[in-house]
Amino acid sequence: MEVIRGDVSSNLGACLANAFLLDLKHMGLIHPKLNLKDIILDKSKIDREKARIKLSSNLQHVHQNENLLCVGIDCRIDKDTLQYKEVVDENGKKKIVKIKGAECHFTFTRETGTESKYLTHRVIPNLGATGVLLAEDVAAVLTEYNSVDTVKAILVDNTSTNTGCEAGLITALEKKINKKLHTIGCSLHQNELPFREIFKSIDGTTRSPTTFTGPLGKLCINNYQDLPQVEFPKINGPLDHHHLTEVTSNLSGEQRLLFGACCWHFPRS
């Protein structure tokens, strides 16, 4: 298991294990009558044991998480994912090399209403992943976890790829498994979309990923967080005496930062 977790090759794993056995023999911790050649390890033995451990671990994980009621799905591009790629060297020979590159992970979680637990993930194209293509992966995962008949809801971001009425993920998935599903849209995603539209209406659209062209955006170029705070009168509101730990734990980083700044300037009595 540690060889798998550490992404260690079978050859290196066998070398480390054999070196450990040799040390035990020199320390007198192996019975003298035991021939070291009978327990020596090679790459093939490590490969077979890795395959057995992977199969056993996957079956146990599926058994513990089958018959799902609600599944959460989300896509994320990891920029520094370790990948194995086939290349051709200067002699024209093909070989496998390790590289780090961008990889889009389609992640699945088990949602119970009180906790979110990782299930599995699939690798999908960085660009051009349609709702129909994603629905195929979701259906395969539901089948793997014996949950096609039990699933009732899908938790997704509110994008057209997921929620489109004609070719969206949910629509395609319902056709694929032949049953209706309850769609749970991300509330925080909905919370940020109106603000983005308001900002675009007031300040205009951006011209590049790092700069603003409108009057509000240009004011944000400089770093004002170290400037002294301006004194202003406190305005009492209905949230002054409420503890919102449960709510703030689900906010995005920017929202928590804004809420924390408000709490610093408006201390609760």
XYZ file of N, CA and C in Angstrom:
807
model
N 0.829 -1.206 0.000
C 0.000 0.000 0.000
C 0.867 1.260 0.000
N 1.957 1.248 0.767
C 2.819 2.431 0.815
C 3.531 2.656 -0.509
N 3.821 1.591 -1.226
C 4.428 1.732 -2.558
C 3.464 2.429 -3.498
N 2.169 2.111 -3.373
C 1.149 2.744 -4.215
C 0.974 4.198 -3.826
N 0.863 4.458 -2.513
C 0.665 5.833 -2.045
C 1.821 6.740 -2.415
N 3.034 6.219 -2.331
C 4.209 7.031 -2.638
C 4.558 7.088 -4.099
N 3.756 6.440 -4.960
C 4.016 6.396 -6.395
C 5.435 5.895 -6.667
N 5.800 4.818 -5.961
C 7.123 4.210 -6.107
C 7.033 3.074 -7.117
N 8.007 2.960 -7.986
C 8.012 1.894 -8.979
C 8.178 0.538 -8.298
N 7.734 -0.502 -8.976
C 7.848 -1.854 -8.422
C 9.302 -2.269 -8.267
N 10.166 -1.850 -9.188
C 11.588 -2.170 -9.082
C 12.194 -1.563 -7.821
N 11.900 -0.288 -7.579
C 12.435 0.374 -6.399
C 11.839 -0.223 -5.122
N 10.543 -0.555 -5.156
C 9.914 -1.178 -3.998
C 10.555 -2.512 -3.662
N 10.865 -3.309 -4.672
C 11.518 -4.598 -4.453
C 12.923 -4.410 -3.892
N 13.659 -3.414 -4.397
C 15.016 -3.149 -3.893
C 14.992 -2.758 -2.419
N 14.054 -1.888 -2.042
C 13.958 -1.454 -0.645
C 13.583 -2.627 0.260
N 12.626 -3.448 -0.175
C 12.202 -4.587 0.634
C 13.334 -5.598 0.800
N 14.084 -5.863 -0.264
C 15.191 -6.819 -0.181
C 16.317 -6.284 0.695
N 16.573 -4.981 0.622
C 17.595 -4.391 1.485
C 17.192 -4.503 2.954
N 15.904 -4.324 3.235
C 15.406 -4.447 4.597
C 15.552 -5.895 5.101
N 15.230 -6.881 4.243
C 15.383 -8.287 4.623
C 16.849 -8.630 4.897
N 17.749 -8.083 4.077
C 19.177 -8.337 4.272
C 19.659 -7.751 5.594
N 19.178 -6.562 5.942
C 19.534 -5.964 7.229
C 19.032 -6.821 8.388
N 17.813 -7.340 8.261
C 17.270 -8.194 9.310
C 18.112 -9.459 9.477
N 18.609 -9.997 8.373
C 19.436 -11.215 8.442
C 20.761 -10.927 9.145
N 21.377 -9.785 8.804
C 22.640 -9.429 9.444
C 22.457 -9.158 10.935
N 21.279 -8.689 11.332
C 21.001 -8.404 12.743
C 20.574 -9.656 13.499
N 20.456 -10.786 12.807
C 20.075 -12.022 13.456
C 18.604 -12.131 13.769
N 17.762 -11.340 13.091
C 16.326 -11.348 13.342
C 15.579 -12.295 12.418
N 16.289 -12.959 11.507
C 15.704 -13.978 10.631
C 16.290 -15.334 11.026
N 15.448 -16.326 11.107
C 15.889 -17.653 11.540
C 17.031 -18.139 10.646
N 18.095 -18.673 11.235
C 19.267 -19.092 10.433
C 18.951 -20.148 9.383
N 17.985 -20.990 9.668
C 17.647 -22.058 8.726
C 16.813 -21.553 7.542
N 16.323 -20.326 7.639
C 15.507 -19.769 6.559
C 16.408 -19.239 5.459
N 16.235 -19.764 4.264
C 17.035 -19.334 3.121
C 16.482 -18.012 2.576
N 17.322 -16.996 2.536
C 16.890 -15.672 2.089
C 16.407 -15.694 0.636
N 16.932 -16.626 -0.169
C 16.510 -16.703 -1.567
C 15.043 -17.111 -1.710
N 14.496 -17.780 -0.668
C 13.107 -18.225 -0.745
C 12.114 -17.079 -0.526
N 12.553 -15.992 0.091
C 11.639 -14.875 0.381
C 12.052 -13.595 -0.334
N 13.076 -13.698 -1.178
C 13.516 -12.507 -1.915
C 12.396 -12.020 -2.829
N 12.296 -10.714 -3.008
C 11.229 -10.109 -3.802
C 11.756 -9.631 -5.148
N 10.874 -9.684 -6.153
C 11.210 -9.115 -7.454
C 10.050 -8.245 -7.931
N 10.233 -7.641 -9.090
C 9.230 -6.708 -9.626
C 7.884 -7.389 -9.820
N 7.870 -8.621 -10.302
C 6.609 -9.309 -10.589
C 5.800 -9.544 -9.313
N 6.482 -9.902 -8.232
C 5.780 -10.107 -6.966
C 5.156 -8.811 -6.465
N 5.900 -7.719 -6.579
C 5.380 -6.414 -6.151
C 4.193 -6.006 -7.019
N 4.283 -6.238 -8.340
C 3.174 -5.897 -9.238
C 1.908 -6.674 -8.878
N 2.049 -7.963 -8.607
C 0.874 -8.772 -8.255
C 0.261 -8.305 -6.929
N 1.102 -7.963 -5.973
C 0.593 -7.526 -4.677
C -0.072 -6.160 -4.785
N 0.486 -5.271 -5.598
C -0.136 -3.958 -5.814
C -1.509 -4.111 -6.451
N -1.628 -4.989 -7.435
C -2.921 -5.216 -8.091
C -3.932 -5.791 -7.102
N -3.480 -6.692 -6.237
C -4.395 -7.290 -5.259
C -4.881 -6.251 -4.246
N -3.963 -5.405 -3.774
C -4.317 -4.380 -2.791
C -5.260 -3.353 -3.402
N -4.999 -2.940 -4.645
C -5.871 -1.973 -5.315
C -7.284 -2.521 -5.470
N -7.399 -3.766 -5.909
C -8.708 -4.376 -6.093
C -9.447 -4.492 -4.768
N -8.762 -4.936 -3.731
C -9.385 -5.086 -2.416
C -9.824 -3.738 -1.856
N -8.980 -2.712 -2.007
C -9.307 -1.381 -1.491
C -10.491 -0.777 -2.238
N -10.523 -0.939 -3.574
C -11.625 -0.392 -4.364
C -12.945 -1.076 -4.032
N -12.920 -2.405 -3.862
C -14.146 -3.122 -3.521
C -14.676 -2.705 -2.152
N -13.774 -2.508 -1.200
C -14.182 -2.066 0.132
C -14.779 -0.664 0.089
N -14.152 0.225 -0.695
C -14.651 1.604 -0.817
C -16.038 1.632 -1.454
N -16.237 0.850 -2.512
C -17.540 0.799 -3.181
C -18.598 0.227 -2.249
N -18.256 -0.814 -1.510
C -19.218 -1.433 -0.592
C -19.655 -0.460 0.496
N -18.744 0.388 0.967
C -19.069 1.333 2.027
C -19.891 2.514 1.526
N -19.919 2.748 0.219
C -20.585 3.945 -0.307
C -21.625 3.626 -1.378
N -22.124 2.409 -1.428
C -23.125 2.081 -2.438
C -24.508 2.561 -2.004
N -25.483 2.473 -2.926
C -26.866 2.904 -2.696
C -26.930 4.384 -2.310
N -26.322 5.228 -3.140
C -26.272 6.666 -2.880
C -27.624 7.312 -3.142
N -27.947 8.341 -2.331
C -29.166 9.121 -2.534
C -28.889 10.425 -3.271
N -27.768 11.063 -2.954
C -27.405 12.335 -3.591
C -25.920 12.328 -3.906
N -25.600 12.741 -5.125
C -24.204 12.777 -5.573
C -23.852 14.198 -5.978
N -22.737 14.696 -5.474
C -22.235 16.001 -5.879
C -21.166 15.851 -6.939
N -21.200 16.690 -7.951
C -20.214 16.617 -9.037
C -19.660 18.005 -9.319
N -18.379 18.053 -9.649
C -17.734 19.335 -9.934
C -16.493 19.084 -10.777
N -16.132 20.069 -11.579
C -14.946 19.974 -12.429
C -13.895 20.967 -11.960
N -12.656 20.533 -12.013
C -11.560 21.426 -11.629
C -10.326 21.075 -12.443
N -9.626 22.107 -12.928
C -8.390 21.900 -13.674
C -7.208 22.017 -12.711
N -6.498 20.922 -12.511
C -5.284 20.916 -11.699
C -4.090 21.137 -12.617
N -3.345 22.208 -12.362
C -2.297 22.625 -13.284
C -1.014 21.807 -13.149
N -0.765 21.221 -11.992
C 0.495 20.510 -11.767
C 0.243 19.037 -11.460
N -0.503 18.372 -12.317
C -0.800 16.961 -12.131
C 0.303 16.105 -12.742
N 0.775 15.114 -11.975
C 1.785 14.196 -12.492
C 1.154 13.282 -13.531
N 1.746 13.228 -14.713
C 1.200 12.438 -15.811
C 2.309 11.593 -16.438
N 1.898 10.502 -17.072
C 2.822 9.647 -17.804
C 2.533 9.801 -19.293
N 3.551 10.157 -20.057
C 3.374 10.440 -21.473
C 4.389 9.659 -22.292
N 3.910 9.142 -23.418
C 4.792 8.398 -24.324
C 5.470 9.376 -25.283
N 6.797 9.351 -25.307
C 7.567 10.247 -26.176
C 8.554 9.409 -26.986
N 9.109 10.020 -28.013
C 10.115 9.375 -28.874
C 11.442 10.083 -28.653
N 12.490 9.322 -28.270
C 13.792 9.921 -28.005
C 14.559 10.167 -29.307
N 15.814 10.628 -29.178
C 16.600 10.969 -30.364
C 16.938 9.757 -31.213
N 16.865 8.555 -30.640
C 17.137 7.333 -31.396
C 15.890 6.733 -32.032
N 14.766 7.410 -31.878
C 13.531 6.920 -32.471
C 12.806 5.883 -31.636
N 13.255 5.658 -30.405
C 12.620 4.680 -29.528
C 11.562 5.347 -28.662
N 10.471 4.638 -28.454
C 9.398 5.153 -27.611
C 9.681 4.833 -26.146
N 9.392 5.785 -25.289
C 9.565 5.558 -23.865
C 8.532 6.380 -23.087
N 8.286 5.970 -21.858
C 7.322 6.648 -20.983
C 8.077 7.576 -20.046
N 7.668 8.833 -19.997
C 8.302 9.816 -19.116
C 7.238 10.442 -18.221
N 7.687 10.945 -17.073
C 6.817 11.652 -16.148
C 6.857 13.144 -16.444
N 5.702 13.757 -16.546
C 5.609 15.201 -16.757
C 4.533 15.766 -15.836
N 4.570 17.065 -15.636
C 3.525 17.763 -14.899
C 2.795 18.684 -15.861
N 1.467 18.574 -15.871
C 0.683 19.384 -16.785
C -0.732 19.572 -16.280
N -1.511 20.343 -17.016
C -2.901 20.612 -16.640
C -3.762 19.401 -16.948
N -4.627 19.062 -16.007
C -5.527 17.928 -16.178
C -6.851 18.263 -15.516
N -7.936 18.058 -16.234
C -9.264 18.390 -15.720
C -9.841 17.164 -15.015
N -10.154 17.324 -13.733
C -10.698 16.239 -12.925
C -12.186 16.463 -12.681
N -12.963 15.464 -13.016
C -14.410 15.455 -12.804
C -14.648 14.694 -11.501
N -14.902 15.422 -10.411
C -14.903 14.857 -9.066
C -16.310 14.529 -8.613
N -16.449 13.398 -7.915
C -17.732 12.944 -7.389
C -17.658 12.868 -5.863
N -18.713 13.348 -5.201
C -18.785 13.293 -3.743
C -20.127 12.709 -3.306
N -20.118 12.108 -2.133
C -21.349 11.592 -1.536
C -21.910 12.665 -0.618
N -23.134 13.125 -0.907
C -23.770 14.193 -0.137
C -24.879 13.599 0.738
N -24.793 13.879 2.050
C -25.794 13.373 2.984
C -26.617 14.485 3.622
N -26.295 15.720 3.335
C -26.971 16.841 3.982
C -26.189 17.389 5.149
N -25.377 16.551 5.783
C -24.549 16.990 6.907
C -23.061 16.914 6.592
N -22.680 16.108 5.610
C -21.273 15.999 5.254
C -21.134 15.678 3.771
N -19.954 15.993 3.261
C -19.622 15.701 1.874
C -18.377 14.822 1.868
N -18.454 13.656 1.242
C -17.371 12.676 1.267
C -16.933 12.343 -0.151
N -15.623 12.362 -0.361
C -15.068 12.072 -1.685
C -15.367 10.630 -2.092
N -15.784 10.460 -3.339
C -16.039 9.137 -3.880
C -14.964 8.722 -4.880
N -14.885 9.444 -5.978
C -13.937 9.104 -7.029
C -13.817 10.291 -7.978
N -13.047 10.143 -9.026
C -12.964 11.186 -10.051
C -12.653 10.553 -11.399
N -12.935 11.304 -12.438
C -12.632 10.906 -13.802
C -11.856 12.033 -14.477
N -10.984 11.678 -15.401
C -10.241 12.673 -16.173
C -10.999 12.951 -17.458
N -11.312 14.220 -17.692
C -12.068 14.627 -18.874
C -11.253 15.656 -19.659
N -11.619 15.931 -20.918
C -10.887 16.935 -21.693
C -10.936 18.309 -21.035
N -9.832 19.052 -21.118
C -9.790 20.392 -20.534
C -10.780 21.329 -21.212
N -11.024 21.112 -22.489
C -11.967 21.929 -23.250
C -12.906 21.014 -24.023
N -14.148 21.457 -24.182
C -15.078 20.734 -25.040
C -15.818 19.593 -24.379
N -15.816 19.519 -23.040
C -16.560 18.461 -22.350
C -18.044 18.849 -22.321
N -18.859 18.207 -23.140
C -20.277 18.531 -23.242
C -21.068 17.861 -22.123
N -22.323 18.309 -21.957
C -23.184 17.701 -20.961
C -23.432 16.233 -21.219
N -23.536 15.856 -22.490
C -23.764 14.446 -22.844
C -22.559 13.601 -22.459
N -21.346 14.118 -22.713
C -20.131 13.393 -22.354
C -20.018 13.232 -20.841
N -20.314 14.298 -20.099
C -20.250 14.223 -18.635
C -21.298 13.281 -18.078
N -22.473 13.242 -18.708
C -23.538 12.344 -18.250
C -23.118 10.888 -18.368
N -22.319 10.554 -19.387
C -21.816 9.190 -19.532
C -20.953 8.808 -18.332
N -20.096 9.726 -17.894
C -19.237 9.451 -16.740
C -20.060 9.318 -15.463
N -21.069 10.189 -15.291
C -21.908 10.121 -14.094
C -22.661 8.798 -14.052
N -23.223 8.386 -15.176
C -23.951 7.121 -15.228
C -23.037 5.944 -14.911
N -21.793 6.005 -15.387
C -20.848 4.925 -15.108
C -20.516 4.856 -13.619
N -20.362 6.019 -12.982
C -20.067 6.040 -11.542
C -21.265 5.539 -10.733
N -22.474 5.936 -11.113
C -23.667 5.449 -10.422
C -23.793 3.934 -10.540
N -23.457 3.419 -11.713
C -23.478 1.963 -11.898
C -22.417 1.289 -11.041
N -21.238 1.890 -10.984
C -20.143 1.309 -10.194
C -20.506 1.222 -8.713
N -21.228 2.223 -8.209
C -21.602 2.258 -6.791
C -23.024 1.723 -6.548
N -23.552 0.984 -7.512
C -24.873 0.354 -7.364
C -25.945 1.363 -6.918
N -25.967 2.521 -7.575
C -26.829 3.607 -7.127
C -27.781 4.129 -8.199
N -27.881 3.444 -9.319
C -28.779 3.907 -10.382
C -30.225 3.911 -9.900
N -30.621 2.903 -9.140
C -32.003 2.799 -8.667
C -32.265 3.634 -7.421
N -31.221 3.998 -6.673
C -31.424 4.703 -5.405
C -31.204 6.201 -5.491
N -30.413 6.682 -6.451
C -30.092 8.109 -6.507
C -31.349 8.927 -6.783
N -31.470 10.032 -6.053
C -32.636 10.901 -6.196
C -32.268 12.343 -6.555
N -31.033 12.753 -6.245
C -30.668 14.153 -6.467
C -29.216 14.248 -6.910
N -28.927 15.309 -7.681
C -27.575 15.599 -8.148
C -27.252 17.041 -7.767
N -26.112 17.241 -7.112
C -25.656 18.581 -6.717
C -24.648 19.073 -7.736
N -24.951 20.208 -8.405
C -24.096 20.710 -9.484
C -23.984 22.228 -9.400
N -22.993 22.763 -10.113
C -22.913 24.204 -10.346
C -23.972 24.600 -11.375
N -24.422 25.855 -11.294
C -25.490 26.316 -12.180
C -24.926 26.840 -13.497
N -24.326 25.959 -14.267
C -23.833 26.316 -15.586
C -24.716 25.661 -16.633
N -24.703 26.202 -17.829
C -25.546 25.663 -18.894
C -25.134 24.233 -19.261
N -23.842 23.924 -19.111
C -23.391 22.565 -19.397
C -24.053 21.560 -18.468
N -24.306 21.970 -17.223
C -24.923 21.072 -16.241
C -26.445 21.099 -16.292
N -27.030 22.295 -16.400
C -28.477 22.442 -16.214
C -29.231 22.755 -17.497
N -28.575 22.738 -18.646
C -29.270 23.031 -19.905
C -30.438 22.083 -20.145
N -31.565 22.637 -20.593
C -32.786 21.835 -20.731
C -32.749 20.877 -21.919
N -31.851 21.082 -22.873
C -31.807 20.222 -24.054
C -30.589 19.284 -24.044
N -29.408 19.829 -23.802
C -28.187 19.006 -23.862
C -27.371 19.102 -22.589
N -28.002 19.525 -21.485
C -27.285 19.628 -20.227
C -27.012 18.268 -19.603
N -26.121 18.258 -18.639
C -25.733 17.011 -17.974
C -26.931 16.316 -17.333
N -27.741 17.075 -16.579
C -28.873 16.479 -15.868
C -29.881 15.894 -16.851
N -30.199 16.647 -17.906
C -31.142 16.157 -18.912
C -30.648 14.884 -19.577
N -29.360 14.885 -19.972
C -28.793 13.699 -20.619
C -28.727 12.519 -19.657
N -28.440 12.801 -18.375
C -28.358 11.715 -17.390
C -29.730 11.098 -17.143
N -30.772 11.927 -17.071
C -32.122 11.396 -16.870
C -32.530 10.475 -18.016
N -32.150 10.843 -19.241
C -32.445 9.982 -20.385
C -31.623 8.693 -20.319
N -30.392 8.824 -19.829
C -29.497 7.669 -19.795
C -29.976 6.616 -18.801
N -30.399 7.050 -17.590
C -30.802 6.076 -16.567
C -32.319 5.930 -16.490
N -33.035 6.684 -17.345
C -34.495 6.543 -17.469
C -35.222 6.812 -16.150
N -34.893 7.945 -15.494
C -35.602 8.355 -14.292
C -35.379 9.841 -14.067
N -36.317 10.481 -13.378
C -36.214 11.897 -13.075
C -35.358 12.107 -11.832
N -34.602 13.214 -11.837
C -33.718 13.531 -10.725
C -33.985 14.942 -10.222
N -33.764 15.145 -8.935
C -33.889 16.479 -8.350
C -32.548 17.193 -8.484
N -32.548 18.362 -9.098
C -31.322 19.124 -9.297
C -31.139 20.116 -8.157
N -29.994 20.033 -7.472
C -29.658 20.961 -6.391
C -28.550 21.869 -6.900
N -28.888 23.142 -7.125
C -27.896 24.095 -7.606
C -27.083 24.656 -6.462
N -25.829 25.001 -6.724
C -24.938 25.551 -5.705
C -25.412 26.945 -5.308
N -25.772 27.125 -4.029
C -26.292 28.417 -3.560
C -25.223 29.494 -3.610
N -23.983 29.155 -3.267
C -22.914 30.146 -3.293
C -22.633 30.598 -4.723
N -22.748 29.682 -5.669
C -22.567 30.052 -7.069
C -23.651 31.039 -7.494
N -24.880 30.802 -7.061
C -25.970 31.724 -7.353
C -25.744 33.066 -6.683
N -25.132 33.049 -5.506
C -24.891 34.281 -4.758
C -23.890 35.183 -5.473
N -22.904 34.595 -6.141
C -21.858 35.383 -6.777
C -22.254 35.881 -8.168
N -23.157 35.162 -8.837
C -23.536 35.569 -10.194
C -24.211 36.943 -10.239
N -25.188 37.258 -9.343
C -25.782 38.603 -9.393
C -24.761 39.708 -9.169
N -23.809 39.491 -8.231
C -22.798 40.514 -7.988
C -21.949 40.751 -9.232
N -21.622 39.684 -9.962
C -20.826 39.828 -11.177
C -21.569 40.658 -12.208
N -22.874 40.432 -12.348
C -23.661 41.204 -13.311
C -23.758 42.664 -12.899
N -23.917 42.912 -11.580
C -23.974 44.303 -11.102
C -22.644 45.006 -11.360
N -21.545 44.315 -11.079
C -20.227 44.901 -11.285
C -19.998 45.212 -12.758
N -20.419 44.305 -13.647
C -20.270 44.541 -15.073
C -21.111 45.730 -15.525
N -22.307 45.892 -14.931
C -23.174 47.005 -15.300
C -22.582 48.339 -14.868
N -21.948 48.345 -13.683
C -21.395 49.598 -13.151
C -20.019 49.898 -13.732
N -19.177 48.874 -13.826
C -17.773 49.087 -14.163
C -17.422 48.650 -15.576
N -18.307 47.900 -16.225
C -17.998 47.419 -17.565
C -17.274 46.081 -17.529
N -17.081 45.483 -18.681
C -16.408 44.191 -18.774
C -14.897 44.367 -18.715
N -14.200 43.300 -18.350
C -12.746 43.343 -18.296
C -12.162 43.154 -19.692
N -10.978 43.701 -19.883
C -10.290 43.593 -21.172
C -9.181 42.540 -21.149
N -8.769 42.107 -19.952
C -7.721 41.090 -19.824
C -7.929 40.379 -18.492
N -7.247 39.244 -18.274
C -7.439 38.505 -17.021
C -6.921 39.217 -15.785
N -6.058 40.242 -15.942
C -5.403 40.843 -14.778
C -5.669 42.333 -14.604
N -6.365 42.980 -15.528
C -6.560 44.427 -15.424
C -8.030 44.792 -15.609
N -8.399 45.948 -15.040
C -9.739 46.504 -15.187
C -9.643 47.788 -16.006
N -10.755 48.142 -16.655
C -10.777 49.369 -17.443
C -11.766 50.383 -16.894
N -12.709 49.945 -16.041
C -13.707 50.854 -15.493
C -13.202 51.638 -14.301
N -13.982 52.633 -13.838
C -13.543 53.485 -12.718
C -13.367 52.712 -11.410
N -14.242 51.742 -11.123
C -14.096 50.988 -9.879
C -12.888 50.058 -9.932
N -12.720 49.391 -11.061
C -11.604 48.470 -11.189
C -10.262 49.164 -11.091
N -10.151 50.377 -11.656
C -8.889 51.107 -11.601
C -8.535 51.501 -10.167
N -9.555 51.726 -9.332
C -9.298 52.039 -7.927
C -8.757 50.836 -7.165
N -9.005 49.628 -7.683
C -8.560 48.404 -7.004
C -7.154 48.000 -7.388
N -6.520 48.742 -8.302
C -5.177 48.364 -8.751
C -4.181 48.492 -7.608
N -4.265 49.595 -6.865
C -3.339 49.815 -5.765
C -3.739 48.979 -4.550
N -2.782 48.741 -3.673
C -3.019 47.969 -2.454
C -3.376 48.940 -1.329
N -4.661 48.941 -0.955
C -5.129 49.873 0.062
C -5.290 49.226 1.438
N -4.978 47.952 1.557
C -5.293 47.279 2.810
C -4.411 47.736 3.976
N -3.232 48.326 3.674
C -2.339 48.773 4.737
C -2.554 50.233 5.128
N -3.458 50.914 4.441
C -3.733 52.303 4.786
C -4.533 52.377 6.085
N -4.437 53.481 6.844
C -5.212 53.604 8.092
C -6.713 53.615 7.810
N -7.489 53.029 8.717
C -8.930 52.964 8.554
C -9.568 54.332 8.796
N -10.594 54.611 8.042
C -11.322 55.868 8.177
C -12.408 55.689 9.232
N -12.482 56.626 10.180
C -13.516 56.570 11.207
C -14.867 56.940 10.611
N -15.869 56.143 10.914
C -17.216 56.446 10.450
C -18.192 55.883 11.473
N -19.397 56.474 11.555
C -20.358 56.034 12.580
C -20.882 54.633 12.307
N -21.081 53.873 13.345
C -21.596 52.522 13.231
C -23.093 52.555 12.953
N -23.547 51.699 12.064
C -24.963 51.561 11.751
C -25.417 50.198 12.246
N -26.276 50.185 13.224
C -26.752 48.924 13.776
C -27.634 48.195 12.771
N -27.517 46.869 12.740
C -28.309 46.057 11.828
C -28.783 44.788 12.492
N -29.606 44.000 11.794
C -30.180 42.791 12.394
C -29.164 41.672 12.601
N -27.957 41.783 12.029
C -26.977 40.712 12.152
C -25.985 40.937 13.278
N -26.121 42.042 14.009
C -25.130 42.371 15.017
C -25.037 41.323 16.120
N -26.147 40.713 16.475
C -26.170 39.819 17.628
C -26.319 38.358 17.217
N -26.043 38.056 15.953
C -26.175 36.669 15.486
C -24.797 36.084 15.221
N -24.610 34.844 15.611
C -23.371 34.131 15.332
C -23.590 33.286 14.064
N -22.839 33.592 13.032
C -23.073 32.984 11.727
C -21.957 32.013 11.357
N -21.435 31.279 12.344
C -20.339 30.349 12.060
C -20.741 29.311 11.036
N -21.954 28.787 11.161
C -22.412 27.758 10.234
C -22.529 28.297 8.820
N -22.918 29.565 8.711
C -23.071 30.173 7.393
C -21.707 30.539 6.808
N -20.848 31.177 7.605
C -19.564 31.641 7.093
C -18.652 30.493 6.702
N -18.828 29.323 7.292
C -17.985 28.183 6.933
C -18.218 27.737 5.498
N -19.367 28.110 4.917
C -19.686 27.724 3.547
C -19.433 28.840 2.542
N -18.927 29.986 3.011
C -18.671 31.098 2.104
C -17.370 30.884 1.345
N -17.249 31.555 0.215
C -15.997 31.516 -0.531
C -14.953 32.356 0.200
N -13.704 32.257 -0.250
C -12.632 32.994 0.405
C -12.863 34.498 0.384
N -13.325 35.028 -0.762
C -13.567 36.460 -0.864
C -14.722 36.897 0.041
N -15.760 36.067 0.132
C -16.900 36.414 0.973
C -16.529 36.384 2.456
N -15.719 35.399 2.861
C -15.281 35.353 4.263
C -14.404 36.545 4.596
N -13.563 36.970 3.639
C -12.706 38.125 3.850
C -13.534 39.388 4.040
N -14.573 39.564 3.209
C -15.448 40.724 3.335
C -16.214 40.691 4.650
N -16.735 39.509 5.027
C -17.482 39.389 6.272
C -16.580 39.662 7.477
N -15.342 39.142 7.414
C -14.417 39.385 8.514
C -14.077 40.854 8.658
N -13.908 41.544 7.513
C -13.624 42.982 7.577
C -14.776 43.742 8.200
N -16.010 43.348 7.890
C -17.185 43.995 8.481
C -17.237 43.758 9.983
N -16.886 42.535 10.403
C -16.909 42.223 11.838
C -15.844 43.003 12.589
N -14.684 43.239 11.956
C -13.637 44.005 12.627
C -14.062 45.454 12.825
N -14.756 46.021 11.847
C -15.144 47.427 11.932
C -16.430 47.608 12.714
N -17.247 46.543 12.808
C -18.510 46.604 13.534
C -18.493 45.528 14.621
N -17.719 45.694 15.689
C -17.671 44.663 16.723
C -19.026 44.474 17.386
N -19.360 43.178 17.641
C -20.626 42.887 18.303
C -20.573 43.325 19.757
N -21.634 43.889 20.240
C -21.694 44.332 21.621
C -21.978 43.148 22.527
